[in-house]
Structure formats: structure tokens, C-alpha cells
Amino acid sequence: MVVILKNHADEARVKNLTDWLQSQKLMINEVRGEYQTILGLIGDTSRVDIDLIQSLDIVEDVKRISEPYKCANRNFHPDDTVVEAGGHKIGGGNFQFFAGPCSVESREQIIGIAKDVKAAGANFLRGGAFKPRTSPYAFQGMGAEGLELLLEAKKETGMPIITEIMDTAHIPLFEDVDIIQVGARNMQNFELLKELGHVNKPIFLKRGLSATLQELLMSAEYIMAGGNENVILCERGIRTFEPATRNTLDISAIPLLKEKTHLPVVVDPSHASGIARLVEPMAYAAAACGADGIMIEVHNDPAHALCDGPQALTAPQFAKVVTGVEKIREALK
Amino acid sequence: MVVILKNHADEARVKNLTDWLQSQKLMINEVRGEYQTILGLIGDTSRVDIDLIQSLDIVEDVKRISEPYKCANRNFHPDDTVVEAGGHKIGGGNFQFFAGPCSVESREQIIGIAKDVKAAGANFLRGGAFKPRTSPYAFQGMGAEGLELLLEAKKETGMPIITEIMDTAHIPLFEDVDIIQVGARNMQNFELLKELGHVNKPIFLKRGLSATLQELLMSAEYIMAGGNENVILCERGIRTFEPATRNTLDISAIPLLKEKTHLPVVVDPSHASGIARLVEPMAYAAAACGADGIMIEVHNDPAHALCDGPQALTAPQFAKVVTGVEKIREALK
Amino acid sequence: MVVILKNHADEARVKNLTDWLQSQKLMINEVRGEYQTILGLIGDTSRVDIDLIQSLDIVEDVKRISEPYKCANRNFHPDDTVVEAGGHKIGGGNFQFFAGPCSVESREQIIGIAKDVKAAGANFLRGGAFKPRTSPYAFQGMGAEGLELLLEAKKETGMPIITEIMDTAHIPLFEDVDIIQVGARNMQNFELLKELGHVNKPIFLKRGLSATLQELLMSAEYIMAGGNENVILCERGIRTFEPATRNTLDISAIPLLKEKTHLPVVVDPSHASGIARLVEPMAYAAAACGADGIMIEVHNDPAHALCDGPQALTAPQFAKVVTGVEKIREALK
Amino acid sequence: MVVILKNHADEARVKNLTDWLQSQKLMINEVRGEYQTILGLIGDTSRVDIDLIQSLDIVEDVKRISEPYKCANRNFHPDDTVVEAGGHKIGGGNFQFFAGPCSVESREQIIGIAKDVKAAGANFLRGGAFKPRTSPYAFQGMGAEGLELLLEAKKETGMPIITEIMDTAHIPLFEDVDIIQVGARNMQNFELLKELGHVNKPIFLKRGLSATLQELLMSAEYIMAGGNENVILCERGIRTFEPATRNTLDISAIPLLKEKTHLPVVVDPSHASGIARLVEPMAYAAAACGADGIMIEVHNDPAHALCDGPQALTAPQFAKVVTGVEKIREALK
């Protein structure tokens, strides 16, 4: 961390600051220039509150040099984390497909899709029971009943399930779920993250619509600091000025995250663009640049889907994507 | 709502769609062009799921013409809503200052600041007990104990209090709070919004960092649809590419929101820029373009603030802002 | 185009509008609802100025349904355009590598790099003679002399060259250049685009930092409407809130552009992220999702590069990218 | 400038770098930590190419501490610049209204509007002769003939005129214009900026749609470094994700620019939102937070305007804005 002091900062207040920094076990190297004095802080600065220092009136600016996250930091954990769930591995060279409908709607629907996507090559069944919807008048999901139907589909097909949580109060309902998903809108629901830090289950953490990669990693850090190190990150598109797609898939997030962290990185091309026709090429792009898995919305009958947006594929379309992704991964071996 | 059908869409499927739309009590006007057929839907389309229609493969595009919110819509409620809390009115020409520290830190601090901001012209005391912080290692607020201290400050000074909630499980703790704040990061925490729809207390809803105005209004609609019509909207800056400020205050949101909705609109210039020096000019801008109130972070001693970012003013600086705002409001009468 | 009229719009003014629209050879279908009247315009609306109609005070909103570009529109030109330059084809299944340094610096440098990238698999030599730099104090390129050196490199190696133009006054200097590049900052330099519409040479048009895909296509339309149909589009990253990369590569632009237009689409992963380590994975992503070519910055000696940013690869690194891209293209055949 | 070296950077290469930096007359203070070495550079770093240093493989990161612009920097020029044009002053407490139509359309129109806006309180007549339009099929302005009509309006009314330039080749045509405007799309047309540095006339420089404040100041620096110190900056809205307005007015840019530079700052609320109804409140906001002037589009007859977008006011509406702005400025004295 580098602290740039204001010109002619009061010496006594500077001493207060440097004393306090030293009490935080940081070494200080002071560089005095004609116009500015710079304090270089050496040591573990991840627990120093950058906003606090910035607020001091003797301080011009503060710049972080090392990252503010530790558990998620590849520097302190060079090997890839391999998350295990339902007998399958994610990360460290293990690639997985997560597929299923936007929402669970009925026993027939979810079991039907589960069988279809399993046959097409998916290892995990996704499906929403609790649905975050922009409008209070849109279908809000089947809730606890939807979770029951997912568990039935798991029993029927043997596929482990992943589904989204929206509130700390619902945690007990997720006991038999294999992976708990935190959606983009809850990426900074810090109370929820803290509670999930005490759960003994992998967490699938989606990047918020306007979250920087560092904020995504800080949210992972919330979960990991609580003791749960099984976090899977998911890039699902960010909000930009471009109106042609619902969001803009940030493809460079994949290699960048793989560099900064040891956690697996999965891509959701369905939500990233909101356009079914783009899922195939974007899934290929994600696989080509190093993703550890792909999550895709698949439906059985679009005309009756309750909340499948325009981003869902049919099972045969999904099967084609699986084949293409596997060819690309083979080619790059 | 206008539905644009694909070229050569299957007639039977189009009939299915129009039958279903009619069953939703919508009238349909069909316009057939050489290349496209357009269905104009007339009636209450606020409960029609636009994503569902978009997902149909006979549909090229769907465009909403009327707004998808009802309770918050000025068209259906032309008069300004005036929210009352702690004996003060907000909206409909009533302007209020909400001031106080970022976080409650101690009895002395909060009572001291409360007295200072009351003397300077504030009617509501703000202060965080539960704090949403990007880092798990930053100060997370005093929690329930902080709420107690706020209530003591209320007893001591007679100022009504406003403070932020972060989880549905904490609602009972907020029983004696005058206004409950929902922070930007929880603007789409839909479970929280639903529960707050059943609370008999004004809700102060901050715009999310990347939320459109329509999404903000849809989140207000969640609360109002539950029965709680006392919602105050707050513009606090959006995330853009500009690095010079923490966020970009969207000043045009104020007149636009006043046009679209009858709810009061308050501006938070402290969080909008994250720079204390900008609070005064931005508060003036907000007052000049029609805001119903301003929320400002005020501290007593910056060197000891635990999470006051660089955006907090001192009490005398705040007093100057109050005077300037009042002059502007007087000039524009 | 759909025109939504205001409630209770003056009948005489509405008639003026509909008369004028009919004089533009548009058919009008009027749909009257309880709250709104909608005019559906049928015919060639690409020449209708949407802003003009929007400005009328009887108009609530105008929504375009068909695209405002014609020459660039795939609907009117279903087959891929294949651009030919220097004996090589781009588009319609023909994939090309454009490689070379950020700036031409010396005879030795440019000929050296030209030989290196040719050996590694590039067919086009890129290199800047006129350089758009944010700072007036940064190296501005060698100008006309740099163009001469590029032509020498072309003579020496047989590689066709592509280089950037920054002003209409420089057009005569580009007579022997094979492809003229228009940089992101000049994408809406309309005077330049108009002049390039009269040049008998392919134009390589880079997307502006905050240009929508529609604006990119409208800029292509400027060139094409002037008579020059040989336009190559280039996605090179857009400006977003994410600070970890210089720009955010909009990977979905590739399949979307291929759908909307018949023009070839090339990707520049070097400028997209500004980080050399990301060029390889992002080039693979671009190839996997259907790009017609890749433009990459390659240098010979980073320690002496005058403006090579941190995004340039060495020739061996570039050779590795060529091999990887070819494997992916082979796998997806 | 602070250079952060990579762990275990090669000593010989580090020495090369430090020798070169010293040859640039910079003093170096080296701080060695356990994991990182930091070089603090002291002296005039405005001419150091940050990208060049960043590209070195021994460098982890470079952070600029002082600003890269000099002529425009308030640190080196503490007093406000007062620009004089046509007998009026802008900046340093002098506030001006620039008003007129989007485009010059005819002798009658421009003289009519000139008289109207003069009567309403404007001191400068604006009007476009060369128009940057997204579509090649939209009205492109009257060109040289439009300039002639503006000069006639000046003769008739005595109002100095401001109009936009789009190409270096047009500079001779602007000889009798009082202020030359550079539009948002040409803010980084560096060849144009360089030429305008040699013109003896004030330049009105509009911020690009996605330009940071630093980039805006660097573009001013291009003009000033050429010898023309009469630059007026204009905030006219930036591109964000919000679809409700054409652009988002960045109101905090005004106080921030006034802090960083001595140049006058004008606001264009018409283009900022693209909605006429918002011009009045946004003009008030701009005046309240310290702008040196306001530019507003005014038309005489919206039904016949050729390119007046929905952002133009009528003359009486403009007169109301002038009165309101003057009241606010009086109140804040």
C-alpha cells in the first residue's frame, strides 16, 4: 500500500498515522519529494481499511499494491482448487456442464429435462425454485415445493443438483442440495455470504451485474473467511451501454480470474446475452479461453415455459454445444 | 405492448398466442406489413411477462409501451405522496435533511453528532448499525448494539432515526426505528423487499449501483404491492467508466423520477461521489433540480472514524450546505 | 417503425404527420387504444429521421423495428462479403492474421518484425505511422516516413500492409497501402468516413470505445453509401466500469454482427484488454465464436519499443497463438 | 510516479531502467519490501510515457501520482482563465448563455432565433453548419452556406457566434467565427486538436461520450501545447447503462474540473439528456454547482426543424431558464 501525503501535512498528525500503522505491524518507508511525501507500507495490508486512511485530511491519495483478499488469492495458494460435489470434480482441469430449466415448474418437466440433459452430457442439473424477478408480478418460482421436485429428479436420474438461494432464512431447506447458487443480485448480500461461510457445501457465486472482479473475489473471501473454501466463481455478463444484448459477457474475466485466484471459474452464456442463438458461440469462446465449466439453460417446451427467457436452448441444441466444447478442449490439450 | 411477429410465423401458433393474450383480457390490433406483422396489445399489460412472450419462436421482438409498474406510477396516482415519519413530512413540497455518521461507533459519538446536525438544521438522524462492507475484514458495524445507541440518541435529541437493514431476519430489531433504509446493494434483495411490504413503516430505498430507473421503480413496486405505500426513493450515484469519482451522480434521475412516480426522491451526494469536497456543490445541484431531501454523512472527528469514508463532512460544513440549499429553494419558489 | 402518439394529441397535427409520412411513401396502420394511439409505419423507413419524429410534441415515443442501415444489412445481402486485399481473402470462411508492431520505428525494426510474423503465419503486416495518442507529449508516430518504411517492408517480404489514417488530408499518402484502418477514436469522424467512401481500397473500421453495434454499422454505412463496399469490421473492446482491463472485449459482438451484416468481422485482442498475457486466450475465444481474422500486436524487443503498450506479444508467442487458433478452427469445421 | 517492480526482477534490467529514468532528470527513491520493490519517481513525470514503462517485463505496475497535463493544470496556474470572445468574458465569475438551433436551416430561421434568444438573455448564438449525424441518410447540415447565414445573423443582431468544426480542411472557413466548437465525437480527433492549437480563437471542447475527465484535459492539453490557451470545456453527458436518457449528465464533473484546471467549464443540458423537459432542472443544477455557462438548443418551430432532436426548447422556455439560473446565481453569491 502506498500512502501519498498532502503537501505541508501537519507533522504531528503524520506521526500519529505512522505510529498507528506501525502498531498494525506494517513497516513504513518514507520517500520525500519536492511536492509530495510518499509512505510505502510493507507487510500484510489486507486488513487495513483503505477508506479509513483515505478519509484523513493529511492524505492526498492511497493506492493498494497487493490485493485485499487472502483466502481466494492464488499468491498464497498456487494450486488450483478442485471442488467436489455429487461425485464430480470442478476445476484443476476438470470441466463440467450444468444444465436445466430456468424454473422448476412440475414433476414431469424437471424429470424430463433432467433425463434429456444427462443424455446430452450434463453432469449437474440446475433449476430455480426461488426466483429473483425484477417484477413482483412475474412468476416467483415454486419455492420449497420446487426444491422437493429437484430432489426427486436427482433420485430419478442420479444427477447432483444446483439451485439458487435468496435469503438466509431458507438455508435449512437447502440441506440436500449439492451446490448452492448465489445469484448476481445477491453477490453483495453480505449477511447471506457470511452464513454460507458456515455451510458445509460448495457455493456457486455469480458475479454481480456491475461488480468488478475484485469485488467478486471479496465476496468469495466473505464465504471463505467463514471457513467454507469450496467456492466456484461464475462469470455471467456485466451491464454496459450496449443494448443489443441483455448483458455483455466479459470473456477476459476468465483468464484474469484464473490468474488471480485458485478457485474454479464457470461461464453462464445463457444469462450473459439473453439470446439463445448466441449461447453456442459464446460457450465455445468460454471453453477456448480456459473456463472450468459452462452453465446453460435448457427447456423442453418453450411455449409453456413460465420464466424461460429467450436464452434457453432445446436439449438437442444443448447436445450440439457439448460436442463442440469437447472438440475445442481436445484441440487445445 | 407491441409484439412483432417473425416473417412467415406459423398461423396456428400465432392463433395460440392471440387466444392466450385475449384470455389475459387484452385487446389485440393486428397490423400486417409486407415483411412483418405487428400485434398491438391494449389493456393492462403490467402483469404480462415480457420475457415469456419474447421466448416464443414466432416472436421477433416485444416492446413495452406502458410502464410495468402500477402502484408507483404517477399516471394512476397523480398527486405527490407525502411520507410522514417522526412528525416530519417528506415529499409534496416538504424538504428534509437526513444527516449523521456512516457508522454508529459509541454512545458519545452518536449523541454528539445528533446534537450537532440537529443544531445545523437536520430533522432526521442517520447512522449505520449494520454495515455492508466490500471486505469481510472491514468494520461491519455494531449491529443490535448500534441500534440501541441510535434509539438513545433519539431519546436524547428528539430526532427520528433512519438506519439500514441487511437481512429479513433483522426486521424485529427495527421496531422502534422511524425509517428503514434499504441500501444500494440490497435494492434487488427481493425477499427483503417482500417482507418490508408488510412492515408499517416508511422504507428509504436506495438505487442500486447499476440499476435503471425502471428497476428502481420495480423494487419500490415490490414493497408497495405488499401493502406498504410509504416508500422514499434515493439517488446515490451509478457505476460508470469514470474513475475520478466513486460513482456518478445521475442528476437527471431526479426530474425523471418525479415525472414517472408520485414517491418522494432524496439525493445522497456523499455516496454519489465519495469525495467530501464535492458534497456541497452536488447538494446544491440536487436541490436546484427538485429533490425532496438530501442525505449527508457528517462526522465529529475524522481521525477516529471507523468507516467514515472520504465522503463525510464536519458539522460546520454541513451547516453551510443547509444554508445554501435553503437559499436555492427560496430563490426557485 | 412504430410511432406512439400522446393521449389527446391534436387531430390536425396528427393529420399533418400522417400526410407527411405518406409523402415519404410509407403506409400507415393506426391502432387506437383507450390510452394511446399507435401508428405502424410500413415501407422503407431507413431514411426516416427518428429524432425528427420524436421531437414532435404530439409524439410520446418512436420505436424502430427494422434496422436503419441498408448497404451493410444482411437482410438485403444474405451472402458473406469476401474482401480481397494484396492477394488474400477475408470473410466467407477465409480467416486472416494481421500482425505487427504498434508503431513503425525504423527500417530494421519493421522489416525484422515483418519477417518474423510472416514466418509465424501472418498474411498482413500492421504497423502505425500516424498514432492517436491520448497525450500530446507521447510519441506521435513517424508519419509519412513511417508509411515509406512499411512499403519497404512490403517490398522486402511480399506482405500486404494495413495502417491507420487519422485525417482526410492524409488520404493521398495511403495510395500504396493495401488496407486503410480507421481507429476507434475516429469511428465517428464522419468527414473521414465520407471521403473513404470514395477510395478504391478496403477499409478496416474499428469499433469506438463506447459505440453500440448499431453505430458501428451506421459508420460502415457511411463508407458503403459512398460507393466503397469493402469494409472490414473490427471488435477491439468497449469501455466499461471494470478497471482490471483497459477495455472489455465484447465477444458476443462477433456472432451478433455476423447475423446483422454480411461484412467480415475481425477481433483485436491486444487492444481489447491491454494485457499481453490475455492475448492468447482471447484470440482463442474469438476464433471459437466465429471471427474472420485476428489482429495482434507483435514486437521484437519490448525494452526499446516506443509505444508498444503492455499488450504486445513476441514473435514466438504470436506463433503459438496462430497454431492454437488453427487447431480450434480445424476442430469446429 | 510510482513503479512497482516484479518479484525477483533481473538486477541488470532494473539498473537499465533506473539509469534511463535518471537520464530523464527524475530522482528515484527505492523502497524494498519482502515481496515487492517500489521506485518512487520525483520530478516532472508529465512527459514520461506510462505505457512504455508498463510494457517492461520487470515491471508489475505503474501508478501516476501527479497529473499528466501541465498547461491545463491548476497547480501550475492557480487563477481562473477568463476567455474573451466577441466582447464577452467566460470564466472567473463570468457566466454566459450560448443558445440557438441545432442546425442552421435558412436565413429567416437563424436570424429569427438569434433575435429571440438575444431578447431572452443569451450572449452567444450557437448553430450547426456542419453536423455530425450517426446516419449518412440524416440531414448533414448546410455546410459553408450555413456558416454564411450565421455570419449574417451576427451582423443583424451583434451576437458573437459559436459553431462546430468537423475536419482540419474546414479551418479556413471558420475565420470569422467567434468560438470554434469541437464536438464530443471529435474530442480525440488529435489531428484536428493539433491544428486548433495554432488558431488564434477560443476553442469550445466537448467531452467525448466515454471520455474520462483526464482524457478531456489531455485533449485540452493538445490544443494548449500548440499555443492556443483559450479553451472552454463542456460537459454534455456521458454514456452509461441507463436507457431513460440519451446520456447521463455527469454533474460532479463541474466542481471536479474546476478543481483540476483553471479553464472555464460550460454545461450542455440539451444534449446531456436528449429530453427537452429535463433542460430546465438540469440547467439549474449546473448553475447551482458552479458552471461558467450553459449551452441550450432553442428552436422556433419544432414541427419544421430538420434535426432539432427532442431536446430543444422554445424561446419562451429558454427565457424562463435564464431567469431561474440568474436567481440561483444571485442566491449563492
Coordinates of C-alpha atoms in Angstrom, one line a residue, chain A residues 10-24 28 39 56 58, chain B residues 301 303-304:
Chain A
D10 CA 1.0 18.6 9.8
E11 CA 4.0 16.7 11.2
A12 CA 2.2 15.7 14.4
R13 CA -0.7 14.2 12.5
V14 CA 1.6 12.4 10.2
K15 CA 3.4 10.9 13.2
N16 CA 0.0 9.8 14.6
L17 CA -0.6 8.0 11.4
T18 CA 2.8 6.3 11.1
D19 CA 2.6 5.2 14.8
W20 CA -0.8 3.7 14.2
L21 CA 0.4 1.9 11.0
Q22 CA 3.4 0.5 12.9
S23 CA 1.0 -0.7 15.6
Q24 CA -0.7 -2.7 12.8
I28 CA 7.0 2.1 6.6
L39 CA 4.7 6.3 2.6
L56 CA -7.7 11.6 6.8
I58 CA -3.4 14.8 5.7
Chain B
D301 CA -13.7 13.6 14.3
A303 CA -9.2 10.9 12.5
H304 CA -11.1 8.4 14.7

